[in-house]
């Protein structure tokens, strides 16, 4: 079992719901302080978005943030070097599109994540069928390959996905890209299907933008991922303490 | 050219790199396509619509005056004569028929210059399907008349304001939209790109070009050409005509725009659901393509082409903008056919290589993928600027 | 429809009202045409060029959705799919082949919107003939892109600054030019008008439309239509499709633009070498036509149509500009075909008369004379203006 | 024999070359004074151009003049009424396109010409084959039907034309419409062909724009027609006395 999964299973066992905020690496020069603020406010793990030019699964907010980070010269190496300045106690999970790792070389990329203190990776455009090489490389470097299950995923596929999934399983709450949503979503339903196939921790993400939604999600899931809301605030100039406050509200809602 | 198997691999290219949310739709599409394409009733219907509505077969025209000038024997497969003015309609008719067969009521599509968008809107109008077309905001401005044409045909055109606001971003946006509506909506991709089964399916739906041409060359007493030449954006017209000649001795030549040359300047990468050759920077960020012709303005190439290049079955060359206008002028003047700027790349390569890469006396088949009517305003501006 | 005899008379219309200087050229042309048209080698060549170069046969498309909406059985003969986008190419290929056969090296032509000019320039480029096109100065401005298109094809476009500076004056000017160069130059008239043998010759060269359609309707299991409907400027596309059905029970309907309605508002007169129906004032001065579609902007009509109207074999109706845009929209939306504004007149008549003059359940064949690409900018402006 | 032909044959018999200037009726309000001036300067007959909207055989000068006259409201009736004010001793010959007479009714038109004192008519777009009705109507009203022979007319046709031709035969000097020309033209050649077929008087026209050209033409022909030069001068504002002077120069050149 990967270190990440071991850690998250222990977290669940402790009865605490996991709060996983998402940040776009390099979005601002002081992005590291946002990560630290989130952890301070009670984040249990942090998703580090590695910006990609063509973020197919992301809505306008994260697209814009990614382009801004890229314009600022962000890349895998610069992120790794930024992360040396970060000292937090919670796991870091990379999130990006496969071309970034593919182009870097999968073995080299997995190694780079590991040496940067990242213990998990989410690659939404890398499906089960195409992931073998990446999964193996990650396994060699103790990087957990977090996979997604969508409302549209049929039961057989859920089982197969769970089998390859490490760390936690990402239940996408809705058929949509990242960004603001107002409805309740189908998260509970997706979680149910995952539970039927596996006992891996399950977190709900995609469109969680209010503490109330997070609270609801955690009635079924083991945790939530909060992304666009925070990224939007940072795009609009939020400071580290603004971030801390926002994350704190989510913490309170799910506890 | 053969089927790519369940994972959609052409050698080390292809595949299905899509978010899990789209995976069931891709799988559904794959099996619907396999089922339909094996059903004689469906293929008969597809051929009937192409014949009755789209004007197939398009002829092969011997380009006698240009042949004499170049010292080769040049023929053109006339996709410019297909309804809406390019080969794009072949694919779109196949996919919209498939949409109906799958019981879906709505189609989305991406478009660059608007050719695929107009073709999709056309087929949707003809079949009574709802249609939404995603188009980079910059392109909606550059190609305002094509936007209006799509609207006349009943389509909703959505300007895409993200990223570079051109074709690449329109594809991203169409994919994002598709995630939200896979249940009742088919994504009608416009070239041999994207996740499996698209590259294969679109090639199959364009292969009618090559099959017709093979027969027609024979009818003209010209039999197998030495060269089959097509322009390559995503690569659908090239894949279509190559299909007819892959099992012959013909050399297959794809001509890219120098500013969108995925084979020439690209490296393997993953984008838009496929592993293929892509123009990208040292960190794997996708570069913007630039070409005088909007239809070749794509930083990637269909995965089967990447494979054909890899195994050496097809060759890919790049032509710069400078040579394109001249080629358009030569074909217009010598043969009375104003080609699309995309097509003019293939013409330019032939003009340049006749007597060099193309030995004198060779028999050459050009895929005349589209007509230039959409481009004359732009060409006029460029020529005026040169004076 | 039969040959008009040596004087070129269709009943009391037709004839050859030309200056003596042109008479020998008309006589030469008549005998050259008779000779060529009776020569199987020539007609085979004509059909070969139409097939290989111009994309014939064009299909007949069942317009199923519109049929259902209107309660009739509607079919369209797709001249919009012919090379250069309308039926004009049929005539022009015939006449340019004849030009070569007569040993002439140069062609002149008149054009209004530019369709006939582009077609003529196209055929001349393909056959290596010199080409000069006369076009009213106002039209060169309104249709600047078509001027550029002709120039790309190697033609010289001469803006005509006399008179109303539109089509009628372009014909005058072409005739004036022809006087000076009959020796080595053929005047390629663009419709079934002018002096004998033009009305007859152009009809014969367009009759391929009707002959194909007759066979194709039969192939579709639809056999003889109750109505055959075509728009009428000079009347060449109408004459072409009528040719196939004149000996059947079909009612032949020509649709004029209300502002250029020679049958509806005209009286017998002599202009441009023919006796026909003309729009003229009380003193016999020719009136300027006005129509939203440049191709119907002509104050006369071909003499054979005047005759068909006279004897009641064909009926002619007029459609006002107001109904035309709506008809264009309906056809685009329902069938995925954006018609030329000229063609949209015929569509408008069908939309208006289905269930009235056209009994429900009737079988109707529309001659879809051309595509609307040339018109979309204008239509967009008009629709914007209406908002 | 028509009165016109009789007159012109007598003129020829007298040894005098005929000078026939052309005017566009209604071009200016005082156009009648131009006709009078021309006669004063030695014109032997005058061509009265009846303006038509689509003058296929005319160059830019006469086209423009015709349109100007039409804009001023000129028509067959107005011309007839203007002509009542004219009293000259030479024959008047109408020149126009067939639609004017066709629309007016050929019988009625021929009658109108006759009662207006016009004794000849030139209709360049009415060929032999289509002219029967008009020729007959003119014959009934003693209006001579002047026909044209072009450089391109083959000998057989010349004979046929001459047979139907009355008054004089119009030899067109060149394959061109009316207007300025600088070369010598083929007039002599055309005249020769006509002479071989008939002894009707033959006048050369089309492109005679200098007294020298007129002089040359009259070495073979029985007279000349001078049109665009005068019409251009009038368009440019020439007065009756300007016209008189120009015609006078031609008179001198051919005498
Ligand atoms: C006329 C024409 N040719 C070629 C292309 C390029 O596409 P593909 O490479 O898929 O044939 C386009 C795309 O718009 C086109 O319009
Ligand atoms: C598409 C189309 N239809 C019809 C016409 C009218 O000509 P005709 O009456 O000779 O067919 C034109 C003339 O330009 C045309 O372009």
mmCIF file with all atom_site columns, C-alpha atoms in Angstrom, chain C residues 299-369:
data_model
loop_
_atom_site.group_PDB
_atom_site.id
_atom_site.type_symbol
_atom_site.label_atom_id
_atom_site.label_alt_id
_atom_site.label_comp_id
_atom_site.label_asym_id
_atom_site.label_entity_id
_atom_site.label_seq_id
_atom_site.pdbx_PDB_ins_code
_atom_site.Cartn_x
_atom_site.Cartn_y
_atom_site.Cartn_z
_atom_site.occupancy
_atom_site.B_iso_or_equiv
_atom_site.pdbx_formal_charge
_atom_site.auth_seq_id
_atom_site.auth_comp_id
_atom_site.auth_asym_id
_atom_site.auth_atom_id
_atom_site.pdbx_PDB_model_num
ATOM 1  C CA . UNK C 1 299 ? -35.682 43.415 -68.028 1.00 0.00 ? 299 UNK C CA 1
ATOM 2  C CA . UNK C 1 300 ? -36.226 40.690 -70.614 1.00 0.00 ? 300 UNK C CA 1
ATOM 3  C CA . UNK C 1 301 ? -36.695 36.973 -70.848 1.00 0.00 ? 301 UNK C CA 1
ATOM 4  C CA . UNK C 1 302 ? -35.525 34.419 -73.364 1.00 0.00 ? 302 UNK C CA 1
ATOM 5  C CA . UNK C 1 303 ? -37.740 34.321 -76.467 1.00 0.00 ? 303 UNK C CA 1
ATOM 6  C CA . UNK C 1 304 ? -38.647 30.677 -76.085 1.00 0.00 ? 304 UNK C CA 1
ATOM 7  C CA . UNK C 1 305 ? -40.101 31.432 -72.674 1.00 0.00 ? 305 UNK C CA 1
ATOM 8  C CA . UNK C 1 306 ? -42.129 34.264 -74.180 1.00 0.00 ? 306 UNK C CA 1
ATOM 9  C CA . UNK C 1 307 ? -43.415 31.709 -76.624 1.00 0.00 ? 307 UNK C CA 1
ATOM 10 C CA . UNK C 1 308 ? -44.111 29.047 -73.994 1.00 0.00 ? 308 UNK C CA 1
ATOM 11 C CA . UNK C 1 309 ? -46.056 31.639 -72.023 1.00 0.00 ? 309 UNK C CA 1
ATOM 12 C CA . UNK C 1 310 ? -47.891 32.660 -75.171 1.00 0.00 ? 310 UNK C CA 1
ATOM 13 C CA . UNK C 1 311 ? -49.044 29.167 -76.036 1.00 0.00 ? 311 UNK C CA 1
ATOM 14 C CA . UNK C 1 312 ? -49.696 28.305 -72.402 1.00 0.00 ? 312 UNK C CA 1
ATOM 15 C CA . UNK C 1 313 ? -47.237 25.426 -72.202 1.00 0.00 ? 313 UNK C CA 1
ATOM 16 C CA . UNK C 1 314 ? -45.424 27.101 -69.319 1.00 0.00 ? 314 UNK C CA 1
ATOM 17 C CA . UNK C 1 315 ? -46.695 29.452 -66.642 1.00 0.00 ? 315 UNK C CA 1
ATOM 18 C CA . UNK C 1 316 ? -44.769 32.352 -65.193 1.00 0.00 ? 316 UNK C CA 1
ATOM 19 C CA . UNK C 1 317 ? -45.265 33.913 -61.809 1.00 0.00 ? 317 UNK C CA 1
ATOM 20 C CA . UNK C 1 318 ? -43.478 36.702 -60.004 1.00 0.00 ? 318 UNK C CA 1
ATOM 21 C CA . UNK C 1 319 ? -42.133 36.721 -56.468 1.00 0.00 ? 319 UNK C CA 1
ATOM 22 C CA . UNK C 1 320 ? -41.280 39.894 -54.595 1.00 0.00 ? 320 UNK C CA 1
ATOM 23 C CA . UNK C 1 321 ? -38.053 40.488 -52.714 1.00 0.00 ? 321 UNK C CA 1
ATOM 24 C CA . UNK C 1 322 ? -39.869 40.206 -49.392 1.00 0.00 ? 322 UNK C CA 1
ATOM 25 C CA . UNK C 1 323 ? -40.630 36.537 -49.824 1.00 0.00 ? 323 UNK C CA 1
ATOM 26 C CA . UNK C 1 324 ? -37.178 35.598 -51.011 1.00 0.00 ? 324 UNK C CA 1
ATOM 27 C CA . UNK C 1 325 ? -35.135 35.833 -47.838 1.00 0.00 ? 325 UNK C CA 1
ATOM 28 C CA . UNK C 1 326 ? -37.703 33.831 -45.904 1.00 0.00 ? 326 UNK C CA 1
ATOM 29 C CA . UNK C 1 327 ? -37.616 31.107 -48.535 1.00 0.00 ? 327 UNK C CA 1
ATOM 30 C CA . UNK C 1 328 ? -33.843 30.996 -48.368 1.00 0.00 ? 328 UNK C CA 1
ATOM 31 C CA . UNK C 1 329 ? -34.076 30.586 -44.619 1.00 0.00 ? 329 UNK C CA 1
ATOM 32 C CA . UNK C 1 330 ? -36.668 27.840 -44.819 1.00 0.00 ? 330 UNK C CA 1
ATOM 33 C CA . UNK C 1 331 ? -34.691 25.748 -47.282 1.00 0.00 ? 331 UNK C CA 1
ATOM 34 C CA . UNK C 1 332 ? -31.483 26.212 -45.283 1.00 0.00 ? 332 UNK C CA 1
ATOM 35 C CA . UNK C 1 333 ? -33.109 25.245 -42.011 1.00 0.00 ? 333 UNK C CA 1
ATOM 36 C CA . UNK C 1 334 ? -35.197 22.367 -43.255 1.00 0.00 ? 334 UNK C CA 1
ATOM 37 C CA . UNK C 1 335 ? -32.871 20.747 -45.736 1.00 0.00 ? 335 UNK C CA 1
ATOM 38 C CA . UNK C 1 336 ? -29.336 21.949 -45.138 1.00 0.00 ? 336 UNK C CA 1
ATOM 39 C CA . UNK C 1 337 ? -29.088 23.646 -48.513 1.00 0.00 ? 337 UNK C CA 1
ATOM 40 C CA . UNK C 1 338 ? -28.517 27.391 -48.711 1.00 0.00 ? 338 UNK C CA 1
ATOM 41 C CA . UNK C 1 339 ? -29.827 28.331 -52.146 1.00 0.00 ? 339 UNK C CA 1
ATOM 42 C CA . UNK C 1 340 ? -28.823 31.256 -54.320 1.00 0.00 ? 340 UNK C CA 1
ATOM 43 C CA . UNK C 1 341 ? -31.169 34.226 -54.037 1.00 0.00 ? 341 UNK C CA 1
ATOM 44 C CA . UNK C 1 342 ? -32.216 33.531 -57.619 1.00 0.00 ? 342 UNK C CA 1
ATOM 45 C CA . UNK C 1 343 ? -33.206 29.987 -56.741 1.00 0.00 ? 343 UNK C CA 1
ATOM 46 C CA . UNK C 1 344 ? -34.931 31.203 -53.591 1.00 0.00 ? 344 UNK C CA 1
ATOM 47 C CA . UNK C 1 345 ? -37.563 32.807 -55.836 1.00 0.00 ? 345 UNK C CA 1
ATOM 48 C CA . UNK C 1 346 ? -38.603 29.385 -57.059 1.00 0.00 ? 346 UNK C CA 1
ATOM 49 C CA . UNK C 1 347 ? -38.571 28.079 -53.498 1.00 0.00 ? 347 UNK C CA 1
ATOM 50 C CA . UNK C 1 348 ? -40.713 30.995 -52.374 1.00 0.00 ? 348 UNK C CA 1
ATOM 51 C CA . UNK C 1 349 ? -43.300 30.248 -55.024 1.00 0.00 ? 349 UNK C CA 1
ATOM 52 C CA . UNK C 1 350 ? -43.534 26.640 -53.886 1.00 0.00 ? 350 UNK C CA 1
ATOM 53 C CA . UNK C 1 351 ? -43.834 27.651 -50.224 1.00 0.00 ? 351 UNK C CA 1
ATOM 54 C CA . UNK C 1 352 ? -46.562 30.105 -51.125 1.00 0.00 ? 352 UNK C CA 1
ATOM 55 C CA . UNK C 1 353 ? -48.566 27.899 -53.417 1.00 0.00 ? 353 UNK C CA 1
ATOM 56 C CA . UNK C 1 354 ? -48.356 24.521 -51.688 1.00 0.00 ? 354 UNK C CA 1
ATOM 57 C CA . UNK C 1 355 ? -51.973 23.695 -50.892 1.00 0.00 ? 355 UNK C CA 1
ATOM 58 C CA . UNK C 1 356 ? -53.197 26.401 -53.280 1.00 0.00 ? 356 UNK C CA 1
ATOM 59 C CA . UNK C 1 357 ? -51.984 26.440 -56.863 1.00 0.00 ? 357 UNK C CA 1
ATOM 60 C CA . UNK C 1 358 ? -50.065 23.269 -56.014 1.00 0.00 ? 358 UNK C CA 1
ATOM 61 C CA . UNK C 1 359 ? -52.618 20.747 -54.726 1.00 0.00 ? 359 UNK C CA 1
ATOM 62 C CA . UNK C 1 360 ? -51.610 18.874 -51.589 1.00 0.00 ? 360 UNK C CA 1
ATOM 63 C CA . UNK C 1 361 ? -49.983 15.591 -52.444 1.00 0.00 ? 361 UNK C CA 1
ATOM 64 C CA . UNK C 1 362 ? -48.504 16.916 -55.673 1.00 0.00 ? 362 UNK C CA 1
ATOM 65 C CA . UNK C 1 363 ? -45.065 15.849 -56.772 1.00 0.00 ? 363 UNK C CA 1
ATOM 66 C CA . UNK C 1 364 ? -42.900 18.908 -57.377 1.00 0.00 ? 364 UNK C CA 1
ATOM 67 C CA . UNK C 1 365 ? -39.427 19.134 -58.891 1.00 0.00 ? 365 UNK C CA 1
ATOM 68 C CA . UNK C 1 366 ? -37.499 22.283 -58.039 1.00 0.00 ? 366 UNK C CA 1
ATOM 69 C CA . UNK C 1 367 ? -34.510 23.257 -60.122 1.00 0.00 ? 367 UNK C CA 1
ATOM 70 C CA . UNK C 1 368 ? -32.013 24.268 -57.477 1.00 0.00 ? 368 UNK C CA 1
ATOM 71 C CA . UNK C 1 369 ? -30.089 26.430 -59.900 1.00 0.00 ? 369 UNK C CA 1
#
